[in-house]
XYZ file of N, CA and C in Angstrom:
849
model
N 0.837 -1.187 0.000
C 0.000 0.000 0.000
C 0.876 1.242 0.000
N 0.758 2.113 -0.982
C 1.675 3.235 -1.086
C 1.427 4.266 -0.010
N 2.464 4.929 0.400
C 2.354 6.030 1.327
C 2.487 7.301 0.525
N 2.178 8.446 1.128
C 2.233 9.702 0.406
C 3.504 10.471 0.699
N 4.511 9.790 1.182
C 5.815 10.394 1.308
C 6.725 9.742 0.295
N 7.879 10.351 0.063
C 8.796 9.798 -0.907
C 9.269 8.434 -0.448
N 9.573 7.563 -1.430
C 9.997 6.207 -1.097
C 11.349 6.190 -0.398
N 12.162 7.174 -0.672
C 13.451 7.246 0.016
C 13.265 7.972 1.334
N 13.490 7.299 2.442
C 13.272 7.901 3.747
C 14.403 8.827 4.139
N 14.291 9.438 5.335
C 15.331 10.339 5.812
C 16.666 9.624 5.925
N 17.740 10.281 5.614
C 19.054 9.655 5.663
C 19.376 9.125 7.049
N 20.113 8.026 7.092
C 20.440 7.398 8.361
C 21.348 8.262 9.216
N 22.068 9.162 8.586
C 23.027 9.974 9.327
C 22.356 10.994 10.223
N 21.093 11.337 9.925
C 20.339 12.200 10.815
C 20.653 13.674 10.718
N 21.351 14.135 9.700
C 21.543 15.560 9.524
C 22.923 16.024 9.976
N 23.029 17.327 10.194
C 24.332 17.929 10.465
C 24.835 17.594 11.859
N 26.057 17.083 11.972
C 26.627 16.794 13.291
C 26.993 18.072 14.017
N 27.050 18.005 15.323
C 27.406 19.166 16.118
C 28.882 19.105 16.498
N 29.500 20.276 16.573
C 30.908 20.364 16.940
C 31.017 20.713 18.430
N 31.957 20.122 19.141
C 32.193 20.470 20.541
C 33.255 21.558 20.617
N 33.406 22.135 21.801
C 34.407 23.191 21.964
C 35.823 22.650 21.822
N 35.994 21.323 21.959
C 37.328 20.746 21.830
C 37.709 20.476 20.380
N 36.771 20.690 19.453
C 37.065 20.416 18.054
C 38.041 21.447 17.502
N 38.733 21.118 16.407
C 39.667 22.060 15.788
C 38.944 23.318 15.328
N 39.658 24.433 15.206
C 39.049 25.666 14.709
C 38.439 25.463 13.331
N 37.461 26.286 13.008
C 36.811 26.218 11.708
C 37.784 26.658 10.633
N 37.842 25.917 9.537
C 38.745 26.263 8.442
C 38.220 27.487 7.714
N 39.050 28.183 6.939
C 38.635 29.417 6.272
C 37.402 29.262 5.403
N 37.195 28.078 4.823
C 36.057 27.902 3.937
C 34.767 27.578 4.639
N 34.840 27.239 5.924
C 33.655 26.808 6.638
C 33.016 27.970 7.382
N 31.711 27.849 7.619
C 31.001 28.824 8.432
C 30.449 28.116 9.644
N 30.237 28.865 10.718
C 29.799 28.251 11.961
C 28.617 29.025 12.518
N 27.607 28.290 13.006
C 26.470 28.906 13.674
C 25.990 27.947 14.733
N 24.915 28.323 15.435
C 24.413 27.471 16.495
C 23.290 26.594 16.002
N 23.289 25.336 16.414
C 22.223 24.410 16.073
C 21.054 24.586 17.003
N 20.053 23.679 16.904
C 18.838 23.779 17.686
C 19.114 23.617 19.178
N 20.186 22.940 19.549
C 20.505 22.740 20.958
C 21.387 23.849 21.511
N 21.782 24.792 20.665
C 22.651 25.868 21.098
C 24.121 25.574 20.910
N 24.461 24.358 20.539
C 25.858 23.998 20.306
C 26.284 24.437 18.911
N 27.546 24.806 18.724
C 28.009 25.246 17.401
C 27.886 24.144 16.355
N 27.463 24.524 15.171
C 27.385 23.605 14.041
C 28.261 24.155 12.932
N 29.123 23.344 12.385
C 29.998 23.772 11.303
C 29.381 23.400 9.967
N 29.204 24.390 9.091
C 28.634 24.162 7.771
C 29.733 24.166 6.717
N 29.501 23.412 5.644
C 30.428 23.371 4.522
C 29.863 24.186 3.369
N 30.760 24.782 2.575
C 30.341 25.683 1.506
C 30.554 25.057 0.135
N 29.537 25.205 -0.708
C 29.649 24.772 -2.099
C 30.722 25.596 -2.799
N 31.576 24.923 -3.560
C 32.613 25.626 -4.306
C 33.801 26.050 -3.473
N 33.753 25.804 -2.173
C 34.877 26.126 -1.290
C 35.350 24.840 -0.609
N 34.511 24.300 0.241
C 34.826 23.024 0.893
C 34.365 21.831 0.062
N 33.311 22.037 -0.697
C 32.732 20.972 -1.519
C 32.965 21.301 -2.985
N 33.616 20.427 -3.692
C 34.051 20.684 -5.063
C 32.875 20.833 -6.023
N 32.986 21.782 -6.929
C 32.048 21.957 -8.031
C 32.815 21.804 -9.337
N 32.389 20.879 -10.172
C 33.049 20.607 -11.446
C 32.409 21.465 -12.542
N 33.153 22.403 -13.129
C 32.590 23.288 -14.154
C 32.047 22.556 -15.373
N 32.523 21.350 -15.622
C 32.081 20.606 -16.807
C 30.873 19.713 -16.529
N 30.498 19.594 -15.285
C 29.415 18.676 -14.918
C 28.048 19.327 -15.101
N 27.049 18.506 -15.458
C 25.685 19.015 -15.554
C 24.842 18.567 -14.361
N 25.490 17.967 -13.343
C 24.765 17.512 -12.156
C 25.610 17.696 -10.902
N 24.978 18.175 -9.842
C 25.620 18.305 -8.537
C 24.754 17.582 -7.514
N 25.371 16.685 -6.751
C 24.652 15.959 -5.709
C 25.471 15.952 -4.429
N 24.947 16.599 -3.400
C 25.559 16.556 -2.077
C 24.456 16.334 -1.046
N 24.425 15.152 -0.475
C 23.406 14.799 0.508
C 24.036 14.693 1.891
N 23.311 15.161 2.915
C 23.819 15.174 4.300
C 25.241 15.726 4.354
N 25.446 16.873 3.752
C 26.793 17.453 3.655
C 26.949 18.744 4.454
N 26.012 19.014 5.334
C 26.076 20.203 6.200
C 26.130 21.504 5.389
N 25.347 21.554 4.333
C 25.279 22.759 3.499
C 24.192 23.679 4.041
N 24.534 24.939 4.207
C 23.595 25.917 4.754
C 23.083 26.893 3.690
N 23.828 27.003 2.583
C 23.491 28.023 1.591
C 23.774 27.532 0.176
N 22.881 27.873 -0.752
C 23.114 27.622 -2.179
C 23.957 28.777 -2.709
N 25.146 28.485 -3.230
C 26.036 29.563 -3.669
C 27.071 29.049 -4.666
N 27.727 30.002 -5.335
C 28.863 29.729 -6.236
C 28.519 28.842 -7.426
N 27.265 28.808 -7.825
C 26.873 27.946 -8.944
C 27.221 28.544 -10.299
N 27.698 29.787 -10.335
C 28.147 30.369 -11.599
C 29.314 29.573 -12.174
N 29.944 28.755 -11.347
C 31.025 27.881 -11.804
C 30.490 26.817 -12.758
N 29.214 26.504 -12.651
C 28.599 25.418 -13.442
C 27.430 25.964 -14.267
N 27.713 26.711 -15.323
C 26.645 27.375 -16.084
C 25.714 26.432 -16.833
N 26.133 25.182 -17.040
C 25.306 24.234 -17.797
C 24.647 23.191 -16.895
N 24.490 23.545 -15.652
C 23.914 22.628 -14.672
C 22.463 22.294 -15.021
N 22.145 21.002 -15.006
C 20.782 20.548 -15.280
C 20.112 19.923 -14.052
N 20.904 19.387 -13.145
C 20.335 18.758 -11.947
C 21.115 19.181 -10.708
N 20.391 19.700 -9.723
C 20.985 20.094 -8.450
C 20.234 19.379 -7.334
N 20.914 18.481 -6.635
C 20.302 17.695 -5.564
C 21.078 17.926 -4.271
N 20.476 18.668 -3.367
C 21.103 18.994 -2.087
C 20.190 18.524 -0.953
N 19.809 17.271 -1.004
C 18.870 16.720 -0.034
C 19.505 16.521 1.340
N 18.673 16.646 2.380
C 19.094 16.385 3.763
C 20.273 17.256 4.173
N 20.132 18.556 3.972
C 21.108 19.520 4.447
C 20.403 20.511 5.379
N 20.922 21.709 5.498
C 20.331 22.715 6.393
C 20.034 24.013 5.650
N 19.621 23.883 4.407
C 19.338 25.048 3.561
C 18.015 25.686 3.974
N 18.016 26.993 4.156
C 16.827 27.714 4.602
C 16.194 28.557 3.497
N 16.956 28.822 2.433
C 16.448 29.728 1.402
C 16.848 29.246 0.011
N 15.907 29.334 -0.933
C 16.209 29.035 -2.336
C 16.743 30.318 -2.962
N 18.002 30.325 -3.341
C 18.623 31.558 -3.829
C 19.800 31.242 -4.745
N 20.283 32.297 -5.414
C 21.503 32.225 -6.232
C 21.425 31.193 -7.347
N 20.265 31.099 -7.987
C 20.092 30.173 -9.107
C 20.056 30.893 -10.454
N 20.284 32.203 -10.447
C 20.204 32.987 -11.682
C 21.222 32.547 -12.721
N 22.342 32.000 -12.280
C 23.413 31.601 -13.206
C 23.239 30.181 -13.729
N 22.098 29.538 -13.421
C 21.857 28.161 -13.890
C 20.541 28.090 -14.661
N 20.416 28.831 -15.751
C 19.140 28.883 -16.479
C 18.735 27.575 -17.140
N 19.672 26.625 -17.274
C 19.358 25.345 -17.917
C 18.890 24.279 -16.920
N 18.781 24.645 -15.657
C 18.429 23.679 -14.617
C 17.060 23.044 -14.885
N 17.014 21.714 -14.838
C 15.783 20.959 -15.079
C 15.261 20.269 -13.822
N 16.152 19.937 -12.896
C 15.744 19.238 -11.681
C 16.369 19.905 -10.458
N 15.523 20.281 -9.516
C 15.986 20.885 -8.268
C 15.411 20.082 -7.105
N 16.300 19.441 -6.357
C 15.886 18.590 -5.244
C 16.454 19.147 -3.939
N 15.554 19.599 -3.085
C 15.942 20.128 -1.778
C 15.162 19.422 -0.674
N 14.924 18.150 -0.881
C 14.222 17.293 0.075
C 14.909 17.338 1.447
N 14.113 17.491 2.487
C 14.584 17.476 3.868
C 15.636 18.549 4.141
N 15.199 19.795 4.040
C 16.001 20.931 4.448
C 15.160 21.790 5.391
N 15.388 23.092 5.382
C 14.637 23.988 6.269
C 14.044 25.155 5.491
N 13.713 24.901 4.249
C 13.171 25.941 3.372
C 11.781 26.354 3.851
N 11.546 27.648 3.961
C 10.268 28.162 4.443
C 9.406 28.773 3.340
N 10.042 29.122 2.219
C 9.297 29.827 1.175
C 9.750 29.358 -0.203
N 8.785 29.183 -1.109
C 9.110 28.885 -2.504
C 9.446 30.204 -3.183
N 10.677 30.364 -3.607
C 11.134 31.617 -4.211
C 12.393 31.345 -5.017
N 12.872 32.380 -5.722
C 14.148 32.275 -6.419
C 14.156 31.387 -7.640
N 12.972 31.126 -8.220
C 12.875 30.204 -9.353
C 12.528 30.898 -10.668
N 12.398 32.190 -10.673
C 11.859 32.906 -11.832
C 12.698 32.759 -13.095
N 13.990 32.486 -12.965
C 14.857 32.350 -14.146
C 14.957 30.908 -14.637
N 14.312 29.979 -13.950
C 14.440 28.552 -14.286
C 13.302 28.118 -15.201
N 13.333 28.588 -16.426
C 12.245 28.319 -17.371
C 12.239 26.887 -17.894
N 13.310 26.122 -17.618
C 13.382 24.730 -18.083
C 13.119 23.723 -16.960
N 12.767 24.203 -15.793
C 12.596 23.326 -14.637
C 11.471 22.321 -14.865
N 11.794 21.037 -14.675
C 10.825 19.961 -14.880
C 10.475 19.229 -13.581
N 11.406 19.187 -12.643
C 11.184 18.488 -11.375
C 11.588 19.397 -10.220
N 10.681 19.568 -9.257
C 10.973 20.351 -8.058
C 10.554 19.536 -6.840
N 11.512 19.259 -5.968
C 11.235 18.480 -4.763
C 11.582 19.304 -3.528
N 10.535 19.717 -2.816
C 10.700 20.449 -1.561
C 10.025 19.705 -0.412
N 9.946 18.395 -0.519
C 9.345 17.592 0.545
C 10.149 17.724 1.837
N 9.464 17.579 2.962
C 10.096 17.637 4.280
C 10.846 18.953 4.482
N 10.121 20.046 4.313
C 10.642 21.367 4.616
C 9.640 22.093 5.510
N 9.623 23.408 5.462
C 8.732 24.187 6.324
C 7.896 25.166 5.505
N 7.583 24.775 4.283
C 6.831 25.635 3.365
C 5.377 25.750 3.824
N 4.845 26.955 3.846
C 3.466 27.192 4.267
C 2.533 27.544 3.110
N 3.115 27.961 1.986
C 2.279 28.440 0.883
C 2.882 28.034 -0.454
N 2.020 27.612 -1.388
C 2.466 27.329 -2.755
C 2.437 28.646 -3.518
N 3.592 29.138 -3.928
C 3.663 30.449 -4.565
C 4.895 30.548 -5.459
N 4.917 31.613 -6.272
C 6.075 31.948 -7.109
C 6.472 30.845 -8.079
N 5.472 30.142 -8.613
C 5.726 29.098 -9.608
C 5.201 29.486 -10.990
N 4.801 30.726 -11.161
C 4.163 31.151 -12.407
C 5.018 30.899 -13.642
N 6.327 31.041 -13.516
C 7.205 30.887 -14.681
C 7.686 29.453 -14.882
N 7.361 28.573 -13.970
C 7.809 27.173 -14.077
C 6.826 26.372 -14.922
N 6.568 26.850 -16.118
C 5.500 26.285 -16.950
C 5.842 24.911 -17.524
N 7.106 24.502 -17.447
C 7.499 23.179 -17.949
C 7.555 22.132 -16.838
N 7.146 22.522 -15.644
C 7.212 21.606 -14.513
C 6.324 20.389 -14.745
N 6.903 19.202 -14.545
C 6.191 17.934 -14.737
C 5.924 17.241 -13.403
N 6.871 17.366 -12.468
C 6.712 16.717 -11.165
C 6.967 17.725 -10.050
N 6.024 17.800 -9.108
C 6.136 18.726 -7.984
C 5.879 17.961 -6.686
N 6.913 17.903 -5.846
C 6.831 17.189 -4.570
C 6.843 18.198 -3.417
N 5.754 18.235 -2.661
C 5.648 19.161 -1.534
C 5.116 18.462 -0.284
N 5.343 17.183 -0.163
C 4.826 16.457 0.998
C 5.557 16.863 2.276
N 4.870 16.698 3.398
C 5.434 16.958 4.723
C 5.941 18.388 4.860
N 5.047 19.324 4.577
C 5.289 20.731 4.834
C 4.164 21.248 5.732
N 3.835 22.524 5.628
C 2.787 23.112 6.469
C 1.750 23.828 5.608
N 1.489 23.274 4.435
C 0.594 23.892 3.451
C -0.862 23.663 3.836
N -1.677 24.715 3.776
C -3.088 24.626 4.131
C -4.009 24.705 2.917
N -3.562 25.368 1.858
C -4.414 25.602 0.689
C -3.672 25.197 -0.583
N -4.374 24.497 -1.475
C -3.809 24.185 -2.793
C -4.050 25.402 -3.683
N -2.996 26.095 -4.050
C -3.107 27.328 -4.826
C -1.821 27.549 -5.614
N -1.834 28.580 -6.474
C -0.619 28.964 -7.175
C -0.135 28.004 -8.235
N -1.037 27.134 -8.726
C -0.639 26.120 -9.706
C -1.229 26.367 -11.091
N -1.915 27.459 -11.283
C -2.699 27.675 -12.497
C -1.897 27.563 -13.784
N -0.645 27.980 -13.784
C 0.157 27.980 -15.017
C 0.884 26.659 -15.268
N 0.778 25.730 -14.348
C 1.535 24.474 -14.467
C 0.732 23.435 -15.237
N 0.381 23.768 -16.452
C -0.526 22.925 -17.239
C 0.121 21.648 -17.764
N 1.445 21.507 -17.608
C 2.129 20.274 -18.027
C 2.357 19.317 -16.859
N 1.933 19.715 -15.683
C 2.201 18.914 -14.492
C 1.544 17.539 -14.585
N 2.337 16.497 -14.321
C 1.845 15.118 -14.360
C 1.782 14.481 -12.979
N 2.587 14.973 -12.049
C 2.587 14.426 -10.692
C 2.589 15.557 -9.678
N 1.651 15.486 -8.736
C 1.568 16.467 -7.653
C 1.460 15.712 -6.335
N 2.445 15.898 -5.484
C 2.457 15.220 -4.187
C 2.340 16.241 -3.063
N 1.234 16.149 -2.321
C 0.951 17.077 -1.230
C 0.589 16.334 0.052
N 1.051 15.115 0.188
C 0.745 14.340 1.381
C 1.341 14.950 2.638
N 0.717 14.677 3.782
C 1.221 15.116 5.089
C 1.364 16.630 5.171
N 0.279 17.319 4.848
C 0.201 18.759 5.038
C -1.022 19.070 5.901
N -1.627 20.241 5.700
C -2.770 20.655 6.520
C -3.952 21.057 5.639
N -4.067 20.396 4.511
C -5.066 20.743 3.496
C -6.443 20.229 3.893
N -7.473 21.064 3.726
C -8.841 20.698 4.085
C -9.746 20.515 2.873
N -9.332 21.058 1.733
C -10.207 21.029 0.554
C -9.380 20.801 -0.708
N -9.912 19.985 -1.615
C -9.262 19.778 -2.911
C -9.707 20.902 -3.838
N -8.806 21.791 -4.180
C -9.117 22.946 -5.016
C -7.858 23.384 -5.751
N -8.017 24.355 -6.660
C -6.856 24.944 -7.312
C -6.136 24.062 -8.307
N -6.802 22.992 -8.787
C -6.120 22.078 -9.714
C -6.876 21.921 -11.034
N -7.868 22.740 -11.279
C -8.706 22.585 -12.475
C -7.924 22.729 -13.773
N -6.836 23.493 -13.765
C -6.050 23.701 -14.992
C -5.012 22.603 -15.223
N -4.881 21.689 -14.298
C -3.849 20.646 -14.395
C -4.384 19.452 -15.174
N -4.712 19.683 -16.418
C -5.401 18.669 -17.223
C -4.510 17.500 -17.641
N -3.185 17.637 -17.502
C -2.265 16.548 -17.833
C -1.907 15.702 -16.611
N -2.481 16.032 -15.468
C -2.128 15.354 -14.227
C -2.447 13.860 -14.280
N -1.456 13.047 -13.905
C -1.615 11.588 -13.884
C -1.597 11.025 -12.463
N -0.915 11.721 -11.553
C -0.824 11.245 -10.174
C -1.081 12.398 -9.209
N -1.986 12.163 -8.252
C -2.316 13.163 -7.240
C -2.311 12.479 -5.875
N -1.374 12.893 -5.036
C -1.183 12.269 -3.723
C -1.532 13.271 -2.631
N -2.600 12.971 -1.876
C -3.125 13.898 -0.872
C -3.298 13.228 0.491
N -2.631 12.128 0.717
C -2.787 11.402 1.973
C -2.340 12.208 3.181
N -2.903 11.874 4.343
C -2.514 12.482 5.616
C -2.719 13.993 5.616
N -3.925 14.407 5.250
C -4.336 15.791 5.365
C -5.618 15.844 6.192
N -6.446 16.858 5.960
C -7.691 17.017 6.719
C -8.878 17.178 5.774
N -8.820 16.511 4.640
C -9.829 16.646 3.588
C -11.111 15.927 3.987
N -12.257 16.595 3.768
C -13.548 16.036 4.178
C -14.416 15.598 3.006
N -14.061 15.992 1.779
C -14.914 15.667 0.632
C -14.069 15.236 -0.559
N -14.469 14.154 -1.226
C -13.736 13.652 -2.388
C -14.309 14.227 -3.680
N -14.197 15.528 -3.831
C -14.725 16.214 -5.004
C -13.573 16.787 -5.812
N -13.480 16.388 -7.085
C -12.408 16.843 -7.960
C -12.971 17.454 -9.232
N -12.230 18.386 -9.852
C -12.617 18.885 -11.171
C -12.335 17.810 -12.209
N -12.811 17.963 -13.435
C -12.506 16.970 -14.474
C -10.997 16.858 -14.716
N -10.461 15.686 -14.445
C -9.045 15.383 -14.689
C -9.012 14.089 -15.482
N -9.145 14.226 -16.778
C -9.384 13.072 -17.638
C -8.187 12.143 -17.764
N -6.984 12.630 -17.418
C -5.781 11.800 -17.528
C -5.312 11.233 -16.193
N -6.016 11.535 -15.118
C -5.585 11.093 -13.794
C -5.666 9.573 -13.669
N -4.539 8.960 -13.286
C -4.456 7.501 -13.161
C -4.324 7.032 -11.716
N -3.686 7.833 -10.875
C -3.487 7.448 -9.477
C -3.950 8.579 -8.567
N -4.839 8.230 -7.636
C -5.362 9.213 -6.687
C -5.312 8.631 -5.282
N -4.686 9.349 -4.380
C -4.655 8.937 -2.979
C -5.233 10.040 -2.103
N -6.265 9.668 -1.336
C -6.816 10.549 -0.302
C -6.840 9.748 1.003
N -5.826 8.939 1.208
C -5.713 8.121 2.410
C -5.576 8.980 3.663
N -6.035 8.454 4.786
C -5.808 9.081 6.097
C -6.257 10.532 6.115
N -7.503 10.748 5.692
C -8.115 12.060 5.768
C -9.387 11.967 6.611
N -10.382 12.801 6.301
C -11.609 12.839 7.100
C -12.848 12.643 6.239
N -12.723 11.815 5.215
C -13.850 11.544 4.327
C -14.912 10.748 5.073
N -16.168 11.195 4.971
C -17.274 10.494 5.632
C -18.285 9.939 4.643
N -18.249 10.408 3.401
C -19.220 9.916 2.422
C -18.614 9.947 1.026
N -19.224 9.153 0.151
C -18.811 9.104 -1.243
C -19.355 10.310 -1.996
N -18.670 10.692 -3.056
C -19.167 11.720 -3.968
C -19.112 11.134 -5.375
N -20.284 10.855 -5.926
C -20.346 10.178 -7.222
C -19.673 10.959 -8.342
N -19.551 12.274 -8.183
C -18.933 13.082 -9.240
C -17.478 12.686 -9.471
N -16.842 12.116 -8.456
C -15.452 11.675 -8.610
C -15.314 10.675 -9.743
N -16.285 9.791 -9.870
C -16.188 8.706 -10.847
C -16.344 9.201 -12.286
N -17.098 10.267 -12.479
C -17.239 10.829 -13.825
C -16.127 11.829 -14.134
N -15.556 12.443 -13.097
C -14.492 13.437 -13.297
C -13.162 12.797 -13.668
N -12.947 11.567 -13.217
C -11.643 10.917 -13.396
C -11.813 9.534 -14.015
N -12.258 9.449 -15.264
C -12.566 8.155 -15.879
C -11.356 7.275 -16.163
N -10.145 7.841 -16.112
C -8.936 7.064 -16.417
C -8.273 6.473 -15.178
N -8.901 6.618 -14.017
C -8.293 6.130 -12.781
C -7.972 4.638 -12.852
N -6.750 4.310 -12.476
C -6.312 2.918 -12.377
C -6.067 2.506 -10.928
N -5.755 3.490 -10.081
C -5.483 3.210 -8.672
C -6.162 4.271 -7.813
N -6.962 3.810 -6.833
C -7.696 4.721 -5.953
C -7.485 4.271 -4.506
N -6.857 5.155 -3.722
C -6.506 4.828 -2.337
C -7.309 5.709 -1.378
N -8.199 5.074 -0.604
C -9.092 5.791 0.307
C -9.051 5.206 1.717
N -8.030 4.477 2.050
C -7.965 3.823 3.360
C -7.862 4.838 4.497
N -8.219 4.387 5.704
C -8.119 5.192 6.916
C -8.901 6.499 6.812
N -10.162 6.370 6.429
C -11.100 7.481 6.470
C -12.298 7.057 7.322
N -13.458 7.677 7.071
C -14.651 7.366 7.865
C -15.815 6.985 6.952
N -15.495 6.315 5.854
C -16.520 5.908 4.902
C -17.317 4.741 5.470
N -18.631 4.775 5.230
C -19.510 3.726 5.749
C -20.450 3.225 4.655
N -21.160 2.141 4.946
C -22.205 1.646 4.059
C -21.685 0.981 2.809
N -22.420 1.202 1.719
C -22.132 0.520 0.458
C -21.296 1.372 -0.482
N -20.473 0.699 -1.278
C -19.788 1.381 -2.375
C -20.846 1.756 -3.409
N -20.902 3.005 -3.862
C -21.949 3.409 -4.805
C -21.824 2.730 -6.163
N -22.972 2.528 -6.799
C -22.999 1.892 -8.115
C -22.223 2.702 -9.148
N -22.125 4.011 -8.939
C -21.443 4.886 -9.900
C -19.969 4.554 -10.059
N -19.414 3.774 -9.144
C -18.003 3.399 -9.279
C -17.779 2.570 -10.539
N -18.854 2.034 -11.082
C -18.761 1.259 -12.316
C -18.263 2.060 -13.503
N -18.247 3.392 -13.377
C -17.721 4.239 -14.453
C -16.199 4.138 -14.568
N -15.561 3.635 -13.530
C -14.096 3.532 -13.538
C -13.680 2.208 -14.174
N -13.864 2.110 -15.463
C -13.633 0.854 -16.185
C -12.173 0.425 -16.209
N -11.244 1.346 -15.920
C -9.816 1.015 -15.956
C -9.243 0.745 -14.569
N -10.072 0.816 -13.528
C -9.578 0.697 -12.161
C -8.999 -0.693 -11.889
N -7.743 -0.709 -11.398
C -7.051 -1.965 -11.099
C -6.854 -2.175 -9.598
N -6.691 -1.077 -8.862
C -6.459 -1.163 -7.416
C -7.445 -0.258 -6.690
N -8.149 -0.815 -5.701
C -9.066 -0.047 -4.859
C -8.738 -0.365 -3.402
N -8.320 0.646 -2.672
C -7.924 0.469 -1.275
C -8.929 1.178 -0.374
N -9.692 0.389 0.385
C -10.697 0.919 1.310
C -10.421 0.473 2.743
N -9.212 0.049 3.014
C -8.880 -0.463 4.338
C -9.140 0.544 5.439
N -9.496 0.043 6.625
C -9.725 0.874 7.808
C -10.851 1.883 7.604
N -11.905 1.467 6.889
C -13.159 2.204 6.818
C -14.250 1.276 7.364
N -15.492 1.699 7.271
C -16.608 0.861 7.734
C -17.522 0.498 6.569
N -16.941 0.321 5.395
C -17.704 -0.067 4.208
C -18.114 -1.534 4.354
N -19.424 -1.805 4.258
C -19.907 -3.170 4.506
C -20.625 -3.804 3.318
N -20.652 -3.102 2.184
C -21.309 -3.651 0.994
C -20.409 -3.397 -0.210
N -19.796 -4.438 -0.717
C -18.818 -4.327 -1.797
C -19.378 -4.746 -3.151
N -20.656 -4.988 -3.264
C -21.201 -5.582 -4.481
C -20.929 -4.759 -5.736
N -20.824 -3.454 -5.599
C -20.639 -2.592 -6.772
C -19.324 -2.853 -7.494
N -18.340 -3.421 -6.817
C -17.045 -3.637 -7.472
C -17.126 -4.706 -8.551
N -18.213 -5.440 -8.587
C -18.390 -6.450 -9.635
C -18.457 -5.814 -11.017
N -18.696 -4.499 -11.059
C -18.777 -3.785 -12.334
C -17.407 -3.369 -12.863
N -16.355 -3.654 -12.129
C -15.017 -3.186 -12.493
C -14.247 -4.311 -13.171
N -14.222 -4.328 -14.500
C -13.647 -5.463 -15.238
C -12.143 -5.619 -15.088
N -11.422 -4.528 -14.779
C -9.959 -4.583 -14.698
C -9.447 -4.706 -13.265
N -10.344 -4.759 -12.281
C -9.918 -4.756 -10.878
C -9.055 -5.977 -10.552
N -7.864 -5.709 -10.000
C -6.922 -6.771 -9.638
C -6.736 -6.887 -8.130
N -6.801 -5.747 -7.434
C -6.562 -5.749 -5.994
C -7.620 -4.924 -5.280
N -8.225 -5.515 -4.240
C -9.223 -4.838 -3.415
C -8.815 -5.010 -1.963
N -8.563 -3.904 -1.282
C -8.129 -3.953 0.110
C -9.177 -3.301 1.001
């Protein structure tokens, strides 16, 4: 049963180590500040302590005690930047990487979506496990195909109107109460909304949607409009809600449905699933 967080969990190293007063002095390239416990934390700098190859189109530094995105002008043809599990607080200094296609800042301390206006080729943005409160400043990211924002502090689905090429949207483990703001995402194939506070399964017409998860929310009743709005659904995950009674006959409109997950609900009449010719798994 899929979860609405990324398949790769938090790194085993647990983040930036703390330095004691007995440790050697900080080298010229390093910066030092206080961690959450008040003890000094030594950060490493891109292009100073951590090598940047001018000929490379990809940079990957995970759990490397990076506090700031900087010095990327050294790599003008960069296409992928992955700085997962660091201590980055701000998206900045990306103006010199206009060819960037993938930006991964999974598990950092980013509070605001910003600094992306020059990235017109961006296709993948991963800000899962950060401190983002609002979806904003994505108007120019019109080529975005995958957007990961799980495990943040987002309350409203908004700011996505121009992302008409988006195929995957992950918003699991936030504070969302209503499915809205996605009517223009007509190319969407995967929508992950598990572990929120959603009370109604009402969606706009999304004719290409294949995977939908509203697991671990507050759904109490079925909404038949879902079945006509998303006729291409192949996987529907609704476990751990408050659904009761019978599965509605209208579910028969989902002729391509292969997986239906209703675990941890109080559904007691499954007869309607007999109308689903492609169904392979029922939980």
